mmCIF file of C-alpha atoms in Angstrom:
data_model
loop_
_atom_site.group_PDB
_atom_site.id
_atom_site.type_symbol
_atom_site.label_atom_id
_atom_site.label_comp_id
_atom_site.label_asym_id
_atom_site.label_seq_id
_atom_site.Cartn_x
_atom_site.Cartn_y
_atom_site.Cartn_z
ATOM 1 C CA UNK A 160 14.825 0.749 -11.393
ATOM 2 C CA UNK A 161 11.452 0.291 -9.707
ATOM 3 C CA UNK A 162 9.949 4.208 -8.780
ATOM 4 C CA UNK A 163 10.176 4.334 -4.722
ATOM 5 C CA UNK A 164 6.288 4.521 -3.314
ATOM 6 C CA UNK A 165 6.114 6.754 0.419
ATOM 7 C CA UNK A 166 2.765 6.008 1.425
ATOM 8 C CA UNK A 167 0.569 7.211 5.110
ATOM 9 C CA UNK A 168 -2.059 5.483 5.978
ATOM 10 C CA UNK A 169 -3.683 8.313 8.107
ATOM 11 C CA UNK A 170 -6.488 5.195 9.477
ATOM 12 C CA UNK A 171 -9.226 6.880 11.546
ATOM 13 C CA UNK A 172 -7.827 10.046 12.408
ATOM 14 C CA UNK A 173 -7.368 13.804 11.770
ATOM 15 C CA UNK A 174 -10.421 15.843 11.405
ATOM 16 C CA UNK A 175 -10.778 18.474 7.832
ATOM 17 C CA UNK A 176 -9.085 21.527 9.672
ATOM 18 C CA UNK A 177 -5.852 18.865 10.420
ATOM 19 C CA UNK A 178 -6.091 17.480 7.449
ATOM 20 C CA UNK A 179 -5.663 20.680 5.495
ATOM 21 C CA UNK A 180 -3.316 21.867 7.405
ATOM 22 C CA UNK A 181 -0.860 18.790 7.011
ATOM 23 C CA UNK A 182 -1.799 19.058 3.379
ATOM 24 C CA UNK A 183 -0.387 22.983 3.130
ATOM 25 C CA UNK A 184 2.899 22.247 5.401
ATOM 26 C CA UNK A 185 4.112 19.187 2.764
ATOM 27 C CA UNK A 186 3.271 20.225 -0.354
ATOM 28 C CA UNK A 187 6.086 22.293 -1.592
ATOM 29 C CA UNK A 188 8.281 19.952 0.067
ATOM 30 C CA UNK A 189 7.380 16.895 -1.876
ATOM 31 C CA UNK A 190 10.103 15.285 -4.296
ATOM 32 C CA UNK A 191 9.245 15.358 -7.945
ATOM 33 C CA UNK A 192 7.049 12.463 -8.802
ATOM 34 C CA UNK A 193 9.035 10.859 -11.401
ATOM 35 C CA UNK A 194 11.417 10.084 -8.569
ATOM 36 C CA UNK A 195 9.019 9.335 -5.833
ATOM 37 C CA UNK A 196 5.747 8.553 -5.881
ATOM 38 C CA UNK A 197 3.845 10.458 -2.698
ATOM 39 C CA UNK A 198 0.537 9.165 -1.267
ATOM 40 C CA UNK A 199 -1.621 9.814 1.819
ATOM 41 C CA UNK A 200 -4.781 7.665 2.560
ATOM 42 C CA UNK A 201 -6.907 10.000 4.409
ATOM 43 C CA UNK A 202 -10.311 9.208 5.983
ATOM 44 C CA UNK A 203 -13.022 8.609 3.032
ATOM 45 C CA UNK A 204 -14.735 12.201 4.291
ATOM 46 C CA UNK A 205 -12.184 14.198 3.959
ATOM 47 C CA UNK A 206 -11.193 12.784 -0.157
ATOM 48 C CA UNK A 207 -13.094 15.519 -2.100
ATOM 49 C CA UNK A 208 -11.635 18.406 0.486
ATOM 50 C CA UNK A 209 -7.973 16.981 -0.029
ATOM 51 C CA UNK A 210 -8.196 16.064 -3.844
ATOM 52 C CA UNK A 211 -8.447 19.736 -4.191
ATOM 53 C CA UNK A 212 -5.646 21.260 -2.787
ATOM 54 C CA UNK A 213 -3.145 17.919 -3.658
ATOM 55 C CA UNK A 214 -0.128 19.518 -5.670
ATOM 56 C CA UNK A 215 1.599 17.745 -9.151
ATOM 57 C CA UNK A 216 3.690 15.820 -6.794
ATOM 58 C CA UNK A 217 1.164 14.426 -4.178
ATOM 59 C CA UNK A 218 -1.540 12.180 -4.755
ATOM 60 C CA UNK A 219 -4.327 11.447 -2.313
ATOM 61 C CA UNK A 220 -6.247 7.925 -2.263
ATOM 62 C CA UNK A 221 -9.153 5.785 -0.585
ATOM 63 C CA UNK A 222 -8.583 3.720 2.386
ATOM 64 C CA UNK A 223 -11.021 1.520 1.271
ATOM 65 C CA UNK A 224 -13.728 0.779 -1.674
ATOM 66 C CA UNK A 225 -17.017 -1.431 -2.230
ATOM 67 C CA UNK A 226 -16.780 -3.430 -5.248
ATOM 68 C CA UNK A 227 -20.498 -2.699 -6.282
ATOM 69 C CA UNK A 228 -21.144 0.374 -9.197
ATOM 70 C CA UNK A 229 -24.178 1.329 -6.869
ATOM 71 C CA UNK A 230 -27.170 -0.339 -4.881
ATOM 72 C CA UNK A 231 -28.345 -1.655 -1.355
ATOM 73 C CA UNK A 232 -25.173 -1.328 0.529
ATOM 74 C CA UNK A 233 -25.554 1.186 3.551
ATOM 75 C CA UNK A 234 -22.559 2.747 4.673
ATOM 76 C CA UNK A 235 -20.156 1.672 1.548
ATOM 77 C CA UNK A 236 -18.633 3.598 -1.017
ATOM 78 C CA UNK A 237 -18.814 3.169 -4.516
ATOM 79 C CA UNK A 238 -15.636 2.686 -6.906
ATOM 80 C CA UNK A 239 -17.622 5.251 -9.443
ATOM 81 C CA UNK A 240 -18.110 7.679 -6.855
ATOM 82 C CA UNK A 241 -14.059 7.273 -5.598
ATOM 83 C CA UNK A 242 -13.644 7.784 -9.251
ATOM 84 C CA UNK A 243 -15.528 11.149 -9.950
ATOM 85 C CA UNK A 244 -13.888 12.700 -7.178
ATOM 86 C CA UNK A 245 -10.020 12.634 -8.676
ATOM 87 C CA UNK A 246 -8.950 9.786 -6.434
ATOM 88 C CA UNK A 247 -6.399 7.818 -8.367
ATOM 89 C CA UNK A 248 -5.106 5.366 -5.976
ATOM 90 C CA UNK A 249 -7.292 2.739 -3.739
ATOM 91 C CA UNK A 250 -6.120 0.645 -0.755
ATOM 92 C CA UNK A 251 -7.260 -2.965 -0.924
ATOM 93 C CA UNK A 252 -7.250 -5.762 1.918
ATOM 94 C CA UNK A 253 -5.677 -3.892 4.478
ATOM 95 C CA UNK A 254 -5.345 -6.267 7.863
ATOM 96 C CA UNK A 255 -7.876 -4.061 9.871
ATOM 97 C CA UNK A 256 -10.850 -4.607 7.445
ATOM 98 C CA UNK A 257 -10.077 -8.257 7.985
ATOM 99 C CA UNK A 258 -9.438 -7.742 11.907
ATOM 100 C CA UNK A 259 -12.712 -5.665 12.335
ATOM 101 C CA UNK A 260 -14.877 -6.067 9.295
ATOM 102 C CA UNK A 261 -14.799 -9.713 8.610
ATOM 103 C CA UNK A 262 -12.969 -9.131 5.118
ATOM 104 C CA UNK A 263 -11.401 -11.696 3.378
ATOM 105 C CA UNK A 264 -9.224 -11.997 0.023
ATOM 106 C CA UNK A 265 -12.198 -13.591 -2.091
ATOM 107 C CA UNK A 266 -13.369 -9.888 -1.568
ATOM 108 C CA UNK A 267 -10.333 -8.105 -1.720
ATOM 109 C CA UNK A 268 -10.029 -10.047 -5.466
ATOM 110 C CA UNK A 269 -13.720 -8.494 -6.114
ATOM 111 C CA UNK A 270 -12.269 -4.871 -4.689
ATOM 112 C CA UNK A 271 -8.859 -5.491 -7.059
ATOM 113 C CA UNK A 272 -11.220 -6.127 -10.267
ATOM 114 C CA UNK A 273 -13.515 -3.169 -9.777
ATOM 115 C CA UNK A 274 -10.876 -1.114 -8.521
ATOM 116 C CA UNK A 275 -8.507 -2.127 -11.861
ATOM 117 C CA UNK A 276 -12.180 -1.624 -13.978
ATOM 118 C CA UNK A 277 -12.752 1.839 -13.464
ATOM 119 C CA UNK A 278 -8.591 2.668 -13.874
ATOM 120 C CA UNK A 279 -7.551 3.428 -10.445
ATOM 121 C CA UNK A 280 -4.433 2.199 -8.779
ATOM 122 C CA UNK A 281 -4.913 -0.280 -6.385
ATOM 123 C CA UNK A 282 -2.423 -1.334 -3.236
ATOM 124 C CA UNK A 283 -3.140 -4.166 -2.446
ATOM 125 C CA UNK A 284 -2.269 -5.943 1.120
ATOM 126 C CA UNK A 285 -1.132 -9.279 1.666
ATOM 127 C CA UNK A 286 0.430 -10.518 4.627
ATOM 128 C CA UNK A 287 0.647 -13.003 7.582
ATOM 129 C CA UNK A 288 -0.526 -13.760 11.223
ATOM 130 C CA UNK A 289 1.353 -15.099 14.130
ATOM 131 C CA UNK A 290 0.497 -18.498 13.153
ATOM 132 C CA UNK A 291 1.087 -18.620 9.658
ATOM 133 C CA UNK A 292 4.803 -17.116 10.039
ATOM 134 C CA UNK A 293 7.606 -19.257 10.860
ATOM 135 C CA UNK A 294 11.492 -18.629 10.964
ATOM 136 C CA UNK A 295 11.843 -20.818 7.738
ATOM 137 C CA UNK A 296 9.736 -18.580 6.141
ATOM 138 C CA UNK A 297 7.893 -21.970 4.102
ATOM 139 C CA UNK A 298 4.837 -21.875 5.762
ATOM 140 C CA UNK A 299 4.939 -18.104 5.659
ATOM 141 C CA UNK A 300 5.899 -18.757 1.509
ATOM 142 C CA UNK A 301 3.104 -21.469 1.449
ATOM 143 C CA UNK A 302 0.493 -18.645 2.836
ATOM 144 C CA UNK A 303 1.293 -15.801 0.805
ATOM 145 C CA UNK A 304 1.333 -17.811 -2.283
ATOM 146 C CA UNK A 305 -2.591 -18.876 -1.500
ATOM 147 C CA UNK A 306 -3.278 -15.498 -1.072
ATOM 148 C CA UNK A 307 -1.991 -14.165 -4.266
ATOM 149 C CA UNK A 308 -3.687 -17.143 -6.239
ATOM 150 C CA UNK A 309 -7.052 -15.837 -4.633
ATOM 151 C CA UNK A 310 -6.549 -12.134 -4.806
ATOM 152 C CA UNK A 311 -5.176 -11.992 -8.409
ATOM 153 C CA UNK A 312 -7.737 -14.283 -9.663
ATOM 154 C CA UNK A 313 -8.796 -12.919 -13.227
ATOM 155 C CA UNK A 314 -6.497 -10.385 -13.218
ATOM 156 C CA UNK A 315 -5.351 -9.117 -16.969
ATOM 157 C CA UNK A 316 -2.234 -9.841 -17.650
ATOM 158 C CA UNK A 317 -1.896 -6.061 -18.838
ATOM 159 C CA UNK A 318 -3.008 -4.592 -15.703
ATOM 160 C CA UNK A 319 -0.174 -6.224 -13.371
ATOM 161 C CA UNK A 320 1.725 -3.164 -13.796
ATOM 162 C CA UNK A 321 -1.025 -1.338 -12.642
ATOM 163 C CA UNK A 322 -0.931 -2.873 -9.522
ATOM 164 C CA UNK A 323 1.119 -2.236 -5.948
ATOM 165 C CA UNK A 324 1.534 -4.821 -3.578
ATOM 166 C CA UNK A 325 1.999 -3.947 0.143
ATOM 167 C CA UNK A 326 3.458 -6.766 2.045
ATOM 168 C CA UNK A 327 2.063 -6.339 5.652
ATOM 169 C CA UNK A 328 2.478 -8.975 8.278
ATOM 170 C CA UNK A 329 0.164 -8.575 11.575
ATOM 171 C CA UNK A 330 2.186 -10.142 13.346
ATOM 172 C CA UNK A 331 4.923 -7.045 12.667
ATOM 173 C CA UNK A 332 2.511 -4.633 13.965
ATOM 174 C CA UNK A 333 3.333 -2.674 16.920
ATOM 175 C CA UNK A 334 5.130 -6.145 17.836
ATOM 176 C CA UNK A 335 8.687 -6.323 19.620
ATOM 177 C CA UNK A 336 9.921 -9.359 17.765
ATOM 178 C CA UNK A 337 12.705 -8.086 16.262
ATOM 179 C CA UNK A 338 12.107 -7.114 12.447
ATOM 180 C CA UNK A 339 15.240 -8.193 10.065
ATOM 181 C CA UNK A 340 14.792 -6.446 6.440
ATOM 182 C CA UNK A 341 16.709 -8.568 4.623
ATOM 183 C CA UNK A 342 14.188 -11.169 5.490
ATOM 184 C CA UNK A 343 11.442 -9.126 4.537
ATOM 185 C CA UNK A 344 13.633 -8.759 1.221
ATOM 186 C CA UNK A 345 13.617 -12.670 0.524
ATOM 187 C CA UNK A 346 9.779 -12.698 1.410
ATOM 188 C CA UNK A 347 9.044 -10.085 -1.502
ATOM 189 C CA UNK A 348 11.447 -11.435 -3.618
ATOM 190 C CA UNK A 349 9.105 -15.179 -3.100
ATOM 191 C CA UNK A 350 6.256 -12.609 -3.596
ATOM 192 C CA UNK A 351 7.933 -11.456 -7.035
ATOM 193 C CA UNK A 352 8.629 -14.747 -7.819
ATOM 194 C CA UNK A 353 5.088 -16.178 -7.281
ATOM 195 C CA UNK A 354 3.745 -13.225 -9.722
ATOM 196 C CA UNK A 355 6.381 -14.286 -12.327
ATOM 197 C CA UNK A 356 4.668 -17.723 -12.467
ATOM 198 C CA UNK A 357 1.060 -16.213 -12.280
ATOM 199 C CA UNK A 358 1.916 -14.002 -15.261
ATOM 200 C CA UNK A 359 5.577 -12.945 -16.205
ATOM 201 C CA UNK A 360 9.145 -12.914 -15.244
ATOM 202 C CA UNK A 361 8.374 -9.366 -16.894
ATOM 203 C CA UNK A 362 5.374 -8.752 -15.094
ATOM 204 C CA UNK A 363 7.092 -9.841 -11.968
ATOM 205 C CA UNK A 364 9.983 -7.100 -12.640
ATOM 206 C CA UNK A 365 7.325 -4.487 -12.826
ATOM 207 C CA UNK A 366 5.415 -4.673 -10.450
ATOM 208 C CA UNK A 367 6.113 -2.764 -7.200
ATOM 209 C CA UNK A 368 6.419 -4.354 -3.502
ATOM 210 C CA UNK A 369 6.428 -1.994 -0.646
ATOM 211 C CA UNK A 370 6.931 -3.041 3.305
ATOM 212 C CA UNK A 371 4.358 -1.924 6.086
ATOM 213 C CA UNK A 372 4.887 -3.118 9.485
ATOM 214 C CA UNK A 373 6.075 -1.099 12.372
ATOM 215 C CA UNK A 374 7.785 1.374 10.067
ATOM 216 C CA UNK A 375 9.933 4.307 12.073
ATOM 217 C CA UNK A 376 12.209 6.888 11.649
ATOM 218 C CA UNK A 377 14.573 4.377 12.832
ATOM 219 C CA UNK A 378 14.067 1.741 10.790
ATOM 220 C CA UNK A 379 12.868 2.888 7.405
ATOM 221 C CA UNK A 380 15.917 3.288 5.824
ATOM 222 C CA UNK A 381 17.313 -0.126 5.996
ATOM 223 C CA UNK A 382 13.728 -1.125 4.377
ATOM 224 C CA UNK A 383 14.394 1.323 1.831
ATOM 225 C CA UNK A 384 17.819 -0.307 0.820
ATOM 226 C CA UNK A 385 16.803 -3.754 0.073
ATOM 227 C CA UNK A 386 16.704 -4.319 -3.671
ATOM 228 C CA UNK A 387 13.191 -5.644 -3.486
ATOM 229 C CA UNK A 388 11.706 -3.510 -1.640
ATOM 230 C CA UNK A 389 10.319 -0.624 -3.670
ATOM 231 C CA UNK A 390 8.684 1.557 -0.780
ATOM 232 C CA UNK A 391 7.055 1.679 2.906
ATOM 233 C CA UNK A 392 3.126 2.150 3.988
ATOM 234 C CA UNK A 393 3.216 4.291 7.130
ATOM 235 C CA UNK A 394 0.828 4.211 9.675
ATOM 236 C CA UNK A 395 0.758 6.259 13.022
ATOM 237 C CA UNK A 396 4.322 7.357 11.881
ATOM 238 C CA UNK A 397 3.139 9.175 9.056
ATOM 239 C CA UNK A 398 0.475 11.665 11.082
ATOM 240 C CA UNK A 399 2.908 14.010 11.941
ATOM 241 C CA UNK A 400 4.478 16.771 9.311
ATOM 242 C CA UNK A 401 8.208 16.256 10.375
ATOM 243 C CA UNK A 402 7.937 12.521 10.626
ATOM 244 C CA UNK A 403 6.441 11.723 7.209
ATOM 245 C CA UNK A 404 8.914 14.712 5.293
ATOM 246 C CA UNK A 405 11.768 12.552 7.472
ATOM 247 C CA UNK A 406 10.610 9.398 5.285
ATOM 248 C CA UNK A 407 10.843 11.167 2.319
ATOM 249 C CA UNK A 408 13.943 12.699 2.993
ATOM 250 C CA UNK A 409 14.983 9.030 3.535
ATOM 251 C CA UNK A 410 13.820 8.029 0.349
ATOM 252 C CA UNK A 411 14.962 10.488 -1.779
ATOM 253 C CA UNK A 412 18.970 9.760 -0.541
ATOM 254 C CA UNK A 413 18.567 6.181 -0.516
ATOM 255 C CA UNK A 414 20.517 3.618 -2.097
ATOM 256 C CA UNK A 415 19.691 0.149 -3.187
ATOM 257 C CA UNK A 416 22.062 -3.021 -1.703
ATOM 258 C CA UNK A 417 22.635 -4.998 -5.049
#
């Protein structure tokens, strides 16, 4: 069985003294990580700080990454500087550096390579809009299967298993259309299934899917039971101590509807 991945995506908030403190109240409470694999994205200035003080069972990693070992780009961030600073895991093509930076998945495949080059971890997101999401789920099936095709271009077969794909609609995003897992199930298990052709039915089995998309207290555990579904990416519900130690708690007593 796939290793469950609990994941906060802290975005643009909590300052170093916040940080640290969040750090010191989870830290003994943290499953082992050969059951569950821990990770909080904190803001890019407080990685070196949190690195630090992470313990055997938490890891800490990048919200984002530039694709270029060094040079002319003001305000970016170097994968060899992510690197040297003990960050092992990288988020990729998240729906808010398309919203607000003008990303796209030509450079989220350019972010995978570099990220996969210098042996970090990358999550990488895919997802849908409004638009491009139907109740069939084909045009939703054609989408994501574009996406992959660009993102995963050049991709070594070896390094699949490397990889973790977060499955984040927008259009699931503080939304209240109502959210069925089981649907989200079949739309990873078309996600699996398009990485099987790409590469390998075996490849396919190995890799690891999570869900991000209005996760809760409420909801997270019926995400969590859906044999495809090998995890959740938190955002504002994973700023506070008791909340994100609730997911965890979740995911440690979970069990998978075969």
């Amino acid at each position: 069985m796939r290793k469950i991945i609990i994941a906060g995506n802290w975005k643009m908030n909590k300052c170093k003294d916040e940080a640290l403190e969040f750090i010191f109240k989870i830290n003994n409470k943290i499953p082992n990580k050969k059951k569950i694999e821990t990770i909080i994205f904190p803001q890019l200035t407080l990685l070196d700080a949190l690195v630090q003080i992470e313990g055997e069972n938490l890891k800490i990693g990048a919200q984002n990454i530039f694709y270029k070992k060094q040079g002319p780009y003001t305000g970016e961030i170097s994968p060899e500087n992510i690197k040297s600073l003990g960050v092992e895991y990288v988020l990729i093509n998240h729906s808010e550096r398309k919203i607000h930076f003008g990303e796209n998945d030509y450079i989220a495949n350019l972010k995978l390579l570099s990220t996969l080059s210098y042996k970090m971890y990358p999550i990488v997101c895919i997802g849908e809009n409004f638009e491009e999401n139907d109740d069939k789920k084909e045009k939703t099936k054609f989408f994501l299967d574009k996406q992959i095709e660009i993102i995963f271009k050049n991709v070594d077969l070896k390094e699949v298993k490397n990889i973790i794909i977060a499955y984040e609609p927008t259009w699931a995003i503080g939304t209240e259309k109502k959210i069925i897992p089981n649907q989200i199930n079949q739309i990873i298990k078309n996600i699996r299934k398009k990485i099987s052709l790409l590469f390998s039915l075996k490849e396919s089995e190995k890799i690891r899917i999570i869900y991000g998309g209005s996760i809760s207290s409420s909801n997270a555990e019926s995400f969590l039971m859906q044999k495809e579904i090998d995890g959740i990416l938190i955002g504002k519900n994973s700023l506070k101590v008791s909340d994100f130690l609730f997911f965890i708690k979740i995911a440690k007593n979970i069990k998978k509807i075969f």
